[in-house]
Amino acid sequence: MRYGVTAWTALPLVLLAAVPAAAQEQQPAPLPASTQPGPAETAPLAAGDQELAFTADRVEYDSNAEVVTAVGKVRVNRQGTFVAADQVRWDRRSGEVIATGNVVVVQPQGDRLISERVVLDDALRDATIDNLLVVLESGGRLAADRATRVGDITTLDNAVYSPCRIDNEAGCPRRPSWRILAARVRYDQKAERIRFERGRFELFGITLPLLPVFSLGTGNGGQGYSGFLLPELRYSRRLGAELSLPYQLKFAPNRDLTVTPHLYTSVAPGVEGRYRELNRLGAFSLGAFVTYGDRTSYDDSRSDKGVRAYFEGNGKFQFSPLWSLTGQLRAATDKSVARFYDINRDDRYRNFLDLERIDLDSYVSIAGWAFQGVRQNDIQRRIPFALPAIDARIRLADPILGGRVELQANSLAVFRREGQDSQRAFAGARWDLRKLTTFGQELLFTGYARGDIYHSAQNELTSAAIYRGEKGWRGRGIAAAAAEVRWPFAGQLLGGVQRLTPRAQIVVTPPTANISLPNEDSRAVDLEDSNLFALNRFPGYDRWEDGSRLTYGVDWNLDRPGWAVSSNIGQSYRFNRDAQIFPNGTGLTDRWSDFVGRTRVKVGRFVDLTHRFRLDKDNFAVRRNELDLTVGTTETYARIDYLRLNRNVDQKVEDLRDKEELRLAGRWKFHRFWSVFGATVLDLTNGDEDPLNISDGINSVRHRLSLDYEDDCLSFGISWRRDYERLGDRAEGSTFSFRLSLKGLSR
């Protein structure tokens, strides 16, 4: 609520200037009466900082009473502040200025002051206002029977505040969802702070008491202010009833600290803190949760009580247009603290620092990675950390033989406190050329060469033999050449345009060392539609798909008004029989690969269906069946996600376990402001997919149900969540939460 009454400061000068201007334009002698009509418009007054534009339908001057009156569409614009009124009357003797009739003041910040009558003193700085309405730039509204302004302080009597609209779409008055009523309100425009005295809080017509003195902010907070945030209520089987009451300390517009005590009925209380800062280099955030309790939630057979804590931080600093530093920190004193206290549900924590240099033709990354495992069977001393991880690439400006050349250098060192250590470095070059023939074929040519050097130790500590490699120093040279042709055909079909694109690729590469080298980043290999035509279908760099092969497939698209279909399918053939680097079940073990494909159907914005599959080359058994279906709008929708991996992977390959899972979710907006949301996750894995699984094939993982309300000024929801995962011998059980968010309510 920024009143902007300072815009009236120079108004008397304008009115005085209007009188001689009128006299100069009117040729007849002055009228004998005490009223002199002026022109419909006056020129702007130019006087440095006092410059303003002023217009009115007419100006009247009563010389006997020394009263100047501007009448009819009075408009004043000074230094970005706009003032409008039907009439402005200035009494030169008393120094009183009265603006009446549809008075509107618009501040440069966007706030609007609306009244029917404003009385100003002779300095036109302080004011008394009747029936005031202030529309804040943030959307909030203040109304009062009477208000007085002295300097930057405005005092309102019998006032009400609400961020909600006070009329509906038809322009009829309506009661806002929530509002604050107070006998007296003190508004500090400079500090952007509203203080309520003897206030009451009204929610959907229900009146609730407030503190005798209550305050809130109306904007960005100026130099910053502190205060309580809205509390949160929850109930869970593990924690009992929970009350969280956050308090924010605002040190400056770019720095704050939020401290949140958590009170539980079943366990000891905890405290959470988060510090945030935005400076000239970038932004970062640091958070922590600390409590006291049993640190051995995975093992109830013994007790190890003590301090339990979870820490996290993230940030990015931009040192120059090219150089930046990105980091993330996450750590916990024990495996179950974050899940037990509903902080997060992750099964591992990643920590990294990454220094990057990026321009149009080069990229450099120097990073370090560390991990903490929080699954029940994770052994921390066997989990690796990578330091350093260096990757550098440069694209040559000048083409070679018409193609684009990219050079790459990479280095990685992996260490474990107990387990295999390995180091890797390589340098390589890639050449790509794209051509279009006169018949419309697209030709892609690729050449690739790389030299690797490896060192590893304590290889025998890696349980899977296909990952460990041979200890000591090892080297490898990689070379590959590839050619791909795509021949699109386009035509009319079913009132739309279809495109049929057969494509074929041949890759030639000599035998390459693989099993003798350690494998740290190429373990989760699986044939999919996304990597069917890749030069190397292994992820990462530690494994290279050697042996020449032919890959072929077809893409088909149909676009019609209102709906579209896209589909592809393909297979590859290997010219040599040596495929021992691929685990059984990946679809790449034999000469002929499995068939893979994807189909997507879109009907406007209402239906979106994506299906991915992999068919066994021998018996057409479905080895991968993945379905993602969304039906509805952004407000009311249903979603189905289904995944079944039936690859018969060797149980020694821990990164490729088979599974079957179904996810269901839906939202129904049954009223303009009301909606209900539900979601469930079902684990359908049984002994057919995973021999180590003892489930009968239907195992609930998580259910969620919520009832939500949201309008233009508040939202609240009641939710229920049930988790079936276990923390040791303890079932997680149900959690009930109540959430209330008042829009436009700053601290």
XYZ file of C-alpha atoms in Angstrom, residues 326-586:
261
model
C 28.114 -26.394 -9.320
C 27.931 -28.423 -6.135
C 25.699 -30.656 -4.048
C 26.179 -32.011 -0.530
C 24.033 -34.694 1.115
C 24.926 -36.784 4.162
C 23.260 -38.522 7.090
C 24.456 -39.905 10.402
C 22.612 -43.202 9.750
C 20.793 -44.936 6.939
C 17.194 -44.418 8.022
C 17.042 -40.918 9.522
C 15.788 -39.180 6.359
C 13.108 -41.757 5.608
C 12.092 -42.179 9.236
C 11.408 -38.439 9.615
C 9.888 -38.045 6.109
C 12.685 -35.811 4.814
C 13.198 -37.798 1.595
C 12.913 -41.346 0.280
C 16.174 -41.642 -1.679
C 18.214 -44.842 -1.520
C 21.553 -43.091 -2.049
C 22.987 -39.619 -1.577
C 25.152 -38.012 -4.232
C 27.813 -35.428 -3.400
C 29.729 -33.618 -6.104
C 31.623 -30.516 -7.121
C 31.820 -29.709 -10.824
C 33.923 -26.889 -12.280
C 32.845 -26.230 -15.876
C 33.898 -24.079 -18.790
C 31.397 -23.879 -21.653
C 31.498 -21.926 -24.890
C 30.113 -22.540 -28.372
C 32.852 -24.971 -29.448
C 34.409 -26.401 -26.288
C 33.526 -27.944 -22.951
C 35.663 -28.686 -19.885
C 34.489 -30.364 -16.672
C 36.614 -31.090 -13.587
C 34.510 -32.867 -10.989
C 34.625 -34.998 -7.874
C 31.907 -37.436 -6.775
C 31.133 -39.234 -3.513
C 28.157 -41.369 -2.521
C 26.467 -42.555 0.636
C 24.292 -45.663 0.469
C 21.243 -45.785 2.733
C 19.729 -49.105 1.647
C 19.623 -51.797 4.281
C 22.325 -53.970 2.682
C 24.652 -51.122 1.608
C 28.205 -51.361 2.974
C 29.574 -47.831 2.931
C 33.263 -48.746 2.813
C 32.641 -50.603 -0.457
C 30.847 -47.710 -2.174
C 33.187 -45.862 -4.585
C 34.057 -42.199 -4.861
C 35.472 -40.596 -7.985
C 38.192 -37.959 -7.788
C 38.960 -36.486 -10.191
C 36.523 -36.965 -13.070
C 37.757 -34.844 -15.976
C 36.134 -34.467 -19.378
C 37.247 -32.009 -22.072
C 35.886 -31.608 -25.594
C 36.593 -29.207 -28.399
C 34.965 -28.884 -31.796
C 37.298 -27.745 -34.534
C 36.159 -24.659 -36.388
C 37.374 -25.796 -39.800
C 35.862 -28.972 -41.295
C 38.082 -31.857 -42.351
C 37.042 -33.654 -45.537
C 33.770 -31.769 -45.262
C 32.915 -33.179 -41.838
C 32.822 -31.840 -38.297
C 35.614 -32.968 -35.977
C 35.351 -33.201 -32.196
C 38.305 -34.000 -29.927
C 37.851 -35.452 -26.450
C 40.058 -36.190 -23.444
C 38.759 -37.960 -20.344
C 40.151 -39.138 -17.025
C 38.528 -40.936 -14.086
C 39.906 -42.262 -10.798
C 37.660 -44.521 -8.670
C 38.584 -45.429 -5.081
C 37.010 -47.554 -2.353
C 37.983 -47.875 1.279
C 37.446 -51.592 0.930
C 37.341 -52.886 -2.627
C 38.723 -52.465 -6.096
C 40.412 -49.225 -7.164
C 40.791 -48.216 -10.799
C 42.027 -45.286 -12.861
C 41.314 -44.501 -16.488
C 42.437 -41.958 -19.076
C 41.769 -41.715 -22.802
C 41.954 -39.337 -25.745
C 39.832 -39.634 -28.847
C 38.523 -37.942 -31.972
C 35.205 -38.200 -33.834
C 34.426 -37.125 -37.395
C 30.821 -36.698 -38.641
C 29.587 -35.866 -42.150
C 25.981 -35.428 -43.288
C 24.971 -35.435 -46.956
C 21.707 -35.274 -48.913
C 21.491 -36.979 -52.283
C 19.498 -35.850 -55.299
C 17.032 -38.706 -54.634
C 16.322 -37.464 -51.102
C 18.397 -39.914 -49.087
C 20.152 -38.665 -45.960
C 23.671 -40.093 -45.608
C 25.554 -40.005 -42.296
C 29.238 -40.959 -42.096
C 31.163 -41.318 -38.823
C 34.772 -42.072 -37.990
C 35.988 -42.659 -34.443
C 39.393 -43.359 -32.897
C 40.427 -43.549 -29.236
C 43.320 -44.674 -27.092
C 42.754 -45.822 -23.465
C 45.029 -46.593 -20.545
C 43.827 -48.300 -17.333
C 45.232 -49.238 -13.958
C 43.426 -51.269 -11.300
C 44.219 -52.939 -8.001
C 42.511 -55.338 -5.571
C 40.370 -56.637 -8.438
C 39.595 -59.857 -6.567
C 37.373 -57.877 -4.142
C 34.780 -57.297 -6.899
C 32.297 -60.184 -6.700
C 31.064 -60.109 -10.337
C 33.839 -61.443 -12.569
C 32.550 -59.600 -15.668
C 33.194 -56.249 -13.914
C 36.600 -56.696 -12.261
C 39.058 -56.953 -15.191
C 42.732 -57.743 -14.659
C 44.900 -55.904 -12.145
C 47.807 -53.705 -13.118
C 48.299 -51.525 -16.176
C 46.293 -52.194 -19.329
C 45.931 -50.364 -22.627
C 43.400 -50.388 -25.429
C 42.975 -48.892 -28.866
C 39.537 -48.301 -30.389
C 38.676 -47.570 -34.013
C 35.307 -47.542 -35.736
C 33.717 -46.399 -38.970
C 29.979 -46.137 -39.552
C 27.692 -45.262 -42.426
C 23.945 -44.742 -42.176
C 21.324 -44.043 -44.807
C 17.788 -42.749 -44.244
C 15.308 -42.526 -47.102
C 12.090 -40.700 -46.140
C 8.895 -41.090 -48.176
C 6.017 -38.675 -47.599
C 2.441 -38.717 -48.817
C -1.245 -38.305 -48.004
C -3.062 -40.781 -45.786
C -6.407 -40.569 -43.966
C -6.577 -36.839 -44.444
C -3.102 -36.272 -43.043
C 0.554 -36.556 -43.964
C 2.497 -39.756 -43.393
C 6.266 -40.219 -43.473
C 7.860 -43.634 -43.912
C 11.626 -43.664 -43.329
C 13.575 -46.880 -43.795
C 17.048 -46.626 -42.306
C 20.122 -48.853 -42.255
C 23.503 -48.526 -40.566
C 26.712 -50.468 -40.831
C 29.427 -50.196 -38.188
C 32.891 -51.616 -38.766
C 35.255 -51.977 -35.802
C 38.164 -54.389 -35.138
C 38.298 -56.679 -32.063
C 38.760 -54.604 -28.915
C 39.931 -55.469 -25.414
C 37.056 -55.413 -22.923
C 37.021 -58.211 -20.328
C 40.615 -57.506 -19.287
C 39.660 -53.944 -18.275
C 37.655 -52.946 -15.167
C 34.052 -51.876 -15.706
C 32.814 -49.016 -13.534
C 30.405 -47.046 -15.757
C 29.114 -49.467 -18.431
C 27.210 -51.984 -16.341
C 23.519 -51.210 -16.951
C 23.509 -52.207 -20.647
C 20.205 -53.059 -22.298
C 18.989 -52.887 -25.896
C 16.372 -50.152 -26.307
C 14.915 -48.113 -29.141
C 16.984 -45.131 -27.950
C 20.379 -46.848 -28.445
C 19.623 -49.188 -31.358
C 21.569 -47.032 -33.850
C 24.206 -45.799 -31.378
C 27.867 -46.192 -32.255
C 28.416 -47.919 -28.905
C 25.378 -49.410 -27.179
C 27.130 -49.616 -23.836
C 26.586 -46.642 -21.504
C 29.773 -44.957 -20.315
C 33.282 -45.635 -21.647
C 34.637 -48.779 -19.939
C 33.061 -51.175 -22.415
C 33.168 -50.862 -26.210
C 30.968 -52.877 -28.551
C 33.471 -54.353 -30.964
C 32.766 -56.488 -34.013
C 31.106 -55.266 -37.198
C 27.327 -55.152 -37.381
C 24.404 -54.156 -39.543
C 21.432 -52.359 -37.999
C 18.197 -51.739 -39.830
C 14.787 -50.388 -38.996
C 11.938 -48.180 -40.088
C 10.321 -45.008 -38.699
C 6.698 -44.171 -39.458
C 4.778 -40.992 -38.655
C 1.246 -39.861 -39.384
C 0.103 -36.326 -38.625
C -3.547 -35.341 -38.881
C -5.424 -32.373 -37.460
C -6.110 -33.285 -33.856
C -4.045 -36.461 -33.568
C -0.680 -37.948 -34.496
C 1.069 -41.327 -34.475
C 4.809 -42.055 -34.517
C 6.383 -45.507 -34.451
C 9.682 -47.276 -35.050
C 11.072 -50.795 -34.965
C 14.501 -52.226 -35.640
C 17.043 -55.020 -35.210
C 20.780 -55.536 -35.652
C 22.964 -58.359 -36.992
C 26.503 -58.998 -35.812
C 28.985 -60.423 -38.309
C 31.097 -62.212 -35.680
C 30.012 -64.672 -33.012
C 32.093 -63.241 -30.165
C 29.576 -61.531 -27.919
C 30.838 -62.519 -24.474
C 30.922 -58.895 -23.295
C 27.104 -58.783 -23.217
C 25.367 -60.501 -20.276
C 22.629 -62.943 -21.186
C 19.242 -61.278 -21.366
C 20.373 -57.907 -22.741
